[in-house]
Amino acid sequence: MKAVLFSQYGGPEVLSFEDAKKPVISKNQILVHAHAASVNPIDWKIRLGNLKMITGSKFPKMLGTDFAGEVAKVGESVSAYRPGDKVYGAVDPVHGRTYAEYIAVSPDHVAHMPVNMSFEEAATMPTVALTALQSLVHMANVNSNDKLLINGCSGGVGIMAIQFAKAFGATVTGVCSQSGFAISKKMGVDYLIDYHEKCFKDINEKFDIIFDIVANQKFSIAKKILTPKGIYITTSPGTKFFLQSFITIIFGEKRLIVTTVKRNTADLNIIREWIERGRLFTEVDRVYPLSEIQAAHAYSETRRVKGKIAIKID
């Protein structure tokens, strides 16, 4: 099969489109013939070596978290899927492997694909929609009384966060550059702040929830614009934030939560139902063939992506 591998940390040029061994599944796995994947910032952060303490120095490595495709084979202990089923899902990015024609995956990390989406559209959904759903709905219990601030509202997670928050009746203020205003308005944001013109410390309003998707703010600054029992959610996996989160659980009324995505069929089914009912939409900025993964990563690293980048694998 064709796949993307890399044998050293570095820029997009280390990514190589080449032949690789087709994965062999265990009795508890399914083999997916992938038709599409997507690029998430975690992919190129791993490629750069930013997480090398976790990913290690054993090469070659593969990348990719999200996928959509058809079930090619099922393990003898799997009963929920059959060959030919269209599915979408995500794997652990640390052991990413979705930039490939075939993927061996646990059935607990997939769900049947939305019937009203293409493979490319479906492949852009799992990580970003799971992040927004679990952060705002499961952890923050967003509701109609909440004022929410989303830092990074025009990216993949941001446009999902806007849609979930508005569905629950929250008032949403988004932070992005002016180039992201149009897509943010399309998704339903109420107010917009251009981060070139106003810093966090210059915001005078108070928010019940701050969702820092860019993860470039300090809790000491963010909590100044939180309501007394407000929640600050960050996507940063840094040790400092995990420690601060633990401290706020014990001592503080204002909470800090570090969001970590839990890949599971139940939440993917929730997302699928929202999509099929016309309540949740994606925005595909660009589609690249798998052979042009270097260009896809280079564009993602500009941080100017509006919505998501899809990878066509066929």
mmCIF file of N, CA, C and O in Angstrom, residues 226-280:
data_model
loop_
_atom_site.group_PDB
_atom_site.id
_atom_site.type_symbol
_atom_site.label_atom_id
_atom_site.label_comp_id
_atom_site.label_asym_id
_atom_site.label_seq_id
_atom_site.Cartn_x
_atom_site.Cartn_y
_atom_site.Cartn_z
ATOM 1 N N LEU A 226 -12.807 36.087 33.613
ATOM 2 C CA LEU A 226 -13.782 35.050 33.927
ATOM 3 C C LEU A 226 -14.740 35.541 35.013
ATOM 4 O O LEU A 226 -14.355 36.315 35.894
ATOM 5 N N THR A 227 -15.970 35.067 34.959
ATOM 6 C CA THR A 227 -16.913 35.319 36.046
ATOM 7 C C THR A 227 -16.441 34.546 37.283
ATOM 8 O O THR A 227 -15.563 33.677 37.182
ATOM 9 N N PRO A 228 -16.982 34.848 38.470
ATOM 10 C CA PRO A 228 -16.479 34.220 39.708
ATOM 11 C C PRO A 228 -16.386 32.701 39.677
ATOM 12 O O PRO A 228 -15.480 32.132 40.283
ATOM 13 N N LYS A 229 -17.288 32.034 38.978
ATOM 14 C CA LYS A 229 -17.220 30.575 38.890
ATOM 15 C C LYS A 229 -16.973 30.123 37.448
ATOM 16 O O LYS A 229 -17.404 29.065 37.021
ATOM 17 N N GLY A 230 -16.233 30.952 36.729
ATOM 18 C CA GLY A 230 -15.978 30.687 35.328
ATOM 19 C C GLY A 230 -14.997 29.544 35.095
ATOM 20 O O GLY A 230 -14.273 29.113 35.991
ATOM 21 N N ILE A 231 -14.982 29.060 33.848
ATOM 22 C CA ILE A 231 -14.132 27.936 33.461
ATOM 23 C C ILE A 231 -13.245 28.341 32.294
ATOM 24 O O ILE A 231 -13.726 28.885 31.290
ATOM 25 N N TYR A 232 -11.960 28.079 32.428
ATOM 26 C CA TYR A 232 -10.996 28.294 31.345
ATOM 27 C C TYR A 232 -10.553 26.929 30.839
ATOM 28 O O TYR A 232 -10.028 26.113 31.594
ATOM 29 N N ILE A 233 -10.798 26.662 29.548
ATOM 30 C CA ILE A 233 -10.444 25.377 28.946
ATOM 31 C C ILE A 233 -9.320 25.597 27.948
ATOM 32 O O ILE A 233 -9.435 26.435 27.049
ATOM 33 N N THR A 234 -8.238 24.871 28.086
ATOM 34 C CA THR A 234 -7.113 24.980 27.164
ATOM 35 C C THR A 234 -6.831 23.642 26.502
ATOM 36 O O THR A 234 -7.055 22.585 27.091
ATOM 37 N N THR A 235 -6.343 23.711 25.270
ATOM 38 C CA THR A 235 -5.951 22.493 24.560
ATOM 39 C C THR A 235 -4.467 22.193 24.739
ATOM 40 O O THR A 235 -3.965 21.219 24.182
ATOM 41 N N SER A 236 -3.764 23.019 25.527
ATOM 42 C CA SER A 236 -2.336 22.803 25.745
ATOM 43 C C SER A 236 -2.095 21.590 26.642
ATOM 44 O O SER A 236 -2.674 21.493 27.726
ATOM 45 N N PRO A 237 -1.209 20.653 26.218
ATOM 46 C CA PRO A 237 -0.938 19.475 27.038
ATOM 47 C C PRO A 237 0.204 19.689 28.036
ATOM 48 O O PRO A 237 0.692 18.752 28.638
ATOM 49 N N GLY A 238 0.624 20.938 28.208
ATOM 50 C CA GLY A 238 1.784 21.227 29.056
ATOM 51 C C GLY A 238 1.597 20.807 30.512
ATOM 52 O O GLY A 238 0.505 20.900 31.067
ATOM 53 N N THR A 239 2.690 20.376 31.121
ATOM 54 C CA THR A 239 2.675 19.945 32.529
ATOM 55 C C THR A 239 2.200 21.057 33.448
ATOM 56 O O THR A 239 1.478 20.821 34.417
ATOM 57 N N LYS A 240 2.588 22.293 33.119
ATOM 58 C CA LYS A 240 2.206 23.448 33.942
ATOM 59 C C LYS A 240 0.691 23.567 34.036
ATOM 60 O O LYS A 240 0.136 23.805 35.117
ATOM 61 N N PHE A 241 -0.001 23.383 32.921
ATOM 62 C CA PHE A 241 -1.450 23.514 32.915
ATOM 63 C C PHE A 241 -2.126 22.380 33.680
ATOM 64 O O PHE A 241 -3.120 22.592 34.371
ATOM 65 N N PHE A 242 -1.587 21.168 33.572
ATOM 66 C CA PHE A 242 -2.158 20.053 34.325
ATOM 67 C C PHE A 242 -2.030 20.302 35.833
ATOM 68 O O PHE A 242 -2.940 20.015 36.606
ATOM 69 N N LEU A 243 -0.895 20.856 36.253
ATOM 70 C CA LEU A 243 -0.687 21.171 37.668
ATOM 71 C C LEU A 243 -1.638 22.265 38.119
ATOM 72 O O LEU A 243 -2.275 22.151 39.177
ATOM 73 N N GLN A 244 -1.768 23.323 37.305
ATOM 74 C CA GLN A 244 -2.690 24.409 37.650
ATOM 75 C C GLN A 244 -4.133 23.909 37.699
ATOM 76 O O GLN A 244 -4.915 24.333 38.549
ATOM 77 N N SER A 245 -4.468 23.007 36.798
ATOM 78 C CA SER A 245 -5.815 22.447 36.779
ATOM 79 C C SER A 245 -6.113 21.724 38.081
ATOM 80 O O SER A 245 -7.195 21.892 38.669
ATOM 81 N N PHE A 246 -5.166 20.947 38.557
ATOM 82 C CA PHE A 246 -5.339 20.218 39.812
ATOM 83 C C PHE A 246 -5.508 21.186 40.984
ATOM 84 O O PHE A 246 -6.352 20.988 41.863
ATOM 85 N N ILE A 247 -4.729 22.252 40.975
ATOM 86 C CA ILE A 247 -4.794 23.246 42.057
ATOM 87 C C ILE A 247 -6.161 23.936 42.084
ATOM 88 O O ILE A 247 -6.742 24.152 43.152
ATOM 89 N N THR A 248 -6.695 24.268 40.885
ATOM 90 C CA THR A 248 -7.992 24.966 40.850
ATOM 91 C C THR A 248 -9.137 24.056 41.300
ATOM 92 O O THR A 248 -10.145 24.548 41.809
ATOM 93 N N ILE A 249 -8.993 22.756 41.108
ATOM 94 C CA ILE A 249 -10.023 21.821 41.581
ATOM 95 C C ILE A 249 -10.131 21.889 43.104
ATOM 96 O O ILE A 249 -11.223 21.862 43.675
ATOM 97 N N ILE A 250 -8.982 22.023 43.774
ATOM 98 C CA ILE A 250 -8.953 22.001 45.234
ATOM 99 C C ILE A 250 -9.208 23.374 45.847
ATOM 100 O O ILE A 250 -9.967 23.514 46.806
ATOM 101 N N PHE A 251 -8.574 24.415 45.261
ATOM 102 C CA PHE A 251 -8.567 25.713 45.937
ATOM 103 C C PHE A 251 -9.363 26.823 45.251
ATOM 104 O O PHE A 251 -9.695 27.814 45.901
ATOM 105 N N GLY A 252 -9.646 26.693 43.974
ATOM 106 C CA GLY A 252 -10.213 27.843 43.280
ATOM 107 C C GLY A 252 -11.650 27.678 42.857
ATOM 108 O O GLY A 252 -12.115 26.572 42.574
ATOM 109 N N GLU A 253 -12.379 28.779 42.790
ATOM 110 C CA GLU A 253 -13.717 28.777 42.236
ATOM 111 C C GLU A 253 -13.645 28.848 40.720
ATOM 112 O O GLU A 253 -14.441 28.252 40.021
ATOM 113 N N LYS A 254 -12.659 29.609 40.224
ATOM 114 C CA LYS A 254 -12.439 29.675 38.787
ATOM 115 C C LYS A 254 -11.620 28.455 38.379
ATOM 116 O O LYS A 254 -10.533 28.230 38.893
ATOM 117 N N ARG A 255 -12.184 27.670 37.452
ATOM 118 C CA ARG A 255 -11.583 26.387 37.102
ATOM 119 C C ARG A 255 -10.719 26.470 35.849
ATOM 120 O O ARG A 255 -11.037 27.185 34.900
ATOM 121 N N LEU A 256 -9.642 25.709 35.831
ATOM 122 C CA LEU A 256 -8.842 25.488 34.632
ATOM 123 C C LEU A 256 -8.982 24.023 34.242
ATOM 124 O O LEU A 256 -8.773 23.137 35.070
ATOM 125 N N ILE A 257 -9.349 23.775 33.004
ATOM 126 C CA ILE A 257 -9.499 22.413 32.506
ATOM 127 C C ILE A 257 -8.603 22.216 31.292
ATOM 128 O O ILE A 257 -8.607 23.042 30.367
ATOM 129 N N VAL A 258 -7.816 21.170 31.295
ATOM 130 C CA VAL A 258 -7.016 20.789 30.131
ATOM 131 C C VAL A 258 -7.797 19.723 29.380
ATOM 132 O O VAL A 258 -8.078 18.650 29.917
ATOM 133 N N THR A 259 -8.182 20.021 28.146
ATOM 134 C CA THR A 259 -8.998 19.078 27.400
ATOM 135 C C THR A 259 -8.127 18.037 26.697
ATOM 136 O O THR A 259 -7.114 18.365 26.096
ATOM 137 N N THR A 260 -8.490 16.792 26.840
ATOM 138 C CA THR A 260 -7.824 15.689 26.139
ATOM 139 C C THR A 260 -8.900 14.885 25.429
ATOM 140 O O THR A 260 -9.890 14.476 26.048
ATOM 141 N N VAL A 261 -8.725 14.677 24.154
ATOM 142 C CA VAL A 261 -9.755 14.027 23.347
ATOM 143 C C VAL A 261 -9.860 12.542 23.670
ATOM 144 O O VAL A 261 -8.853 11.834 23.727
ATOM 145 N N LYS A 262 -11.091 12.101 23.879
ATOM 146 C CA LYS A 262 -11.371 10.680 24.095
ATOM 147 C C LYS A 262 -12.087 10.158 22.851
ATOM 148 O O LYS A 262 -13.217 10.538 22.562
ATOM 149 N N ARG A 263 -11.414 9.301 22.118
ATOM 150 C CA ARG A 263 -11.963 8.767 20.867
ATOM 151 C C ARG A 263 -12.903 7.607 21.182
ATOM 152 O O ARG A 263 -12.444 6.582 21.683
ATOM 153 N N ASN A 264 -14.172 7.774 20.901
ATOM 154 C CA ASN A 264 -15.120 6.716 21.240
ATOM 155 C C ASN A 264 -16.318 6.746 20.297
ATOM 156 O O ASN A 264 -16.698 7.796 19.778
ATOM 157 N N THR A 265 -16.890 5.585 20.091
ATOM 158 C CA THR A 265 -18.000 5.431 19.162
ATOM 159 C C THR A 265 -19.225 6.235 19.590
ATOM 160 O O THR A 265 -19.920 6.818 18.751
ATOM 161 N N ALA A 266 -19.505 6.288 20.895
ATOM 162 C CA ALA A 266 -20.701 6.984 21.380
ATOM 163 C C ALA A 266 -20.702 8.450 20.950
ATOM 164 O O ALA A 266 -21.712 8.959 20.433
ATOM 165 N N ASP A 267 -19.592 9.138 21.164
ATOM 166 C CA ASP A 267 -19.530 10.547 20.785
ATOM 167 C C ASP A 267 -19.492 10.729 19.270
ATOM 168 O O ASP A 267 -20.059 11.693 18.740
ATOM 169 N N LEU A 268 -18.835 9.821 18.559
ATOM 170 C CA LEU A 268 -18.844 9.894 17.092
ATOM 171 C C LEU A 268 -20.256 9.706 16.555
ATOM 172 O O LEU A 268 -20.636 10.322 15.552
ATOM 173 N N ASN A 269 -21.055 8.890 17.228
ATOM 174 C CA ASN A 269 -22.454 8.720 16.819
ATOM 175 C C ASN A 269 -23.272 9.980 17.078
ATOM 176 O O ASN A 269 -24.152 10.335 16.290
ATOM 177 N N ILE A 270 -22.987 10.663 18.187
ATOM 178 C CA ILE A 270 -23.664 11.933 18.477
ATOM 179 C C ILE A 270 -23.357 12.932 17.361
ATOM 180 O O ILE A 270 -24.244 13.610 16.835
ATOM 181 N N ILE A 271 -22.077 13.011 17.007
ATOM 182 C CA ILE A 271 -21.649 13.938 15.958
ATOM 183 C C ILE A 271 -22.316 13.575 14.631
ATOM 184 O O ILE A 271 -22.800 14.450 13.907
ATOM 185 N N ARG A 272 -22.348 12.279 14.310
ATOM 186 C CA ARG A 272 -22.997 11.834 13.062
ATOM 187 C C ARG A 272 -24.463 12.243 13.030
ATOM 188 O O ARG A 272 -24.969 12.729 12.006
ATOM 189 N N GLU A 273 -25.170 12.078 14.147
ATOM 190 C CA GLU A 273 -26.586 12.435 14.202
ATOM 191 C C GLU A 273 -26.787 13.935 14.003
ATOM 192 O O GLU A 273 -27.712 14.359 13.301
ATOM 193 N N TRP A 274 -25.933 14.744 14.605
ATOM 194 C CA TRP A 274 -26.021 16.193 14.431
ATOM 195 C C TRP A 274 -25.804 16.564 12.967
ATOM 196 O O TRP A 274 -26.489 17.434 12.426
ATOM 197 N N ILE A 275 -24.822 15.911 12.330
ATOM 198 C CA ILE A 275 -24.523 16.196 10.925
ATOM 199 C C ILE A 275 -25.706 15.806 10.046
ATOM 200 O O ILE A 275 -26.145 16.581 9.179
ATOM 201 N N GLU A 276 -26.249 14.623 10.270
ATOM 202 C CA GLU A 276 -27.345 14.136 9.422
ATOM 203 C C GLU A 276 -28.626 14.938 9.609
ATOM 204 O O GLU A 276 -29.469 14.986 8.702
ATOM 205 N N ARG A 277 -28.768 15.580 10.762
ATOM 206 C CA ARG A 277 -29.937 16.433 11.009
ATOM 207 C C ARG A 277 -29.713 17.871 10.546
ATOM 208 O O ARG A 277 -30.583 18.728 10.719
ATOM 209 N N GLY A 278 -28.549 18.137 9.963
ATOM 210 C CA GLY A 278 -28.259 19.470 9.453
ATOM 211 C C GLY A 278 -27.947 20.481 10.536
ATOM 212 O O GLY A 278 -28.134 21.691 10.345
ATOM 213 N N ARG A 279 -27.429 20.009 11.674
ATOM 214 C CA ARG A 279 -27.123 20.907 12.791
ATOM 215 C C ARG A 279 -25.628 21.141 12.973
ATOM 216 O O ARG A 279 -25.223 21.968 13.780
ATOM 217 N N LEU A 280 -24.810 20.423 12.221
ATOM 218 C CA LEU A 280 -23.362 20.541 12.359
ATOM 219 C C LEU A 280 -22.731 20.416 10.973
ATOM 220 O O LEU A 280 -23.023 19.470 10.240
#
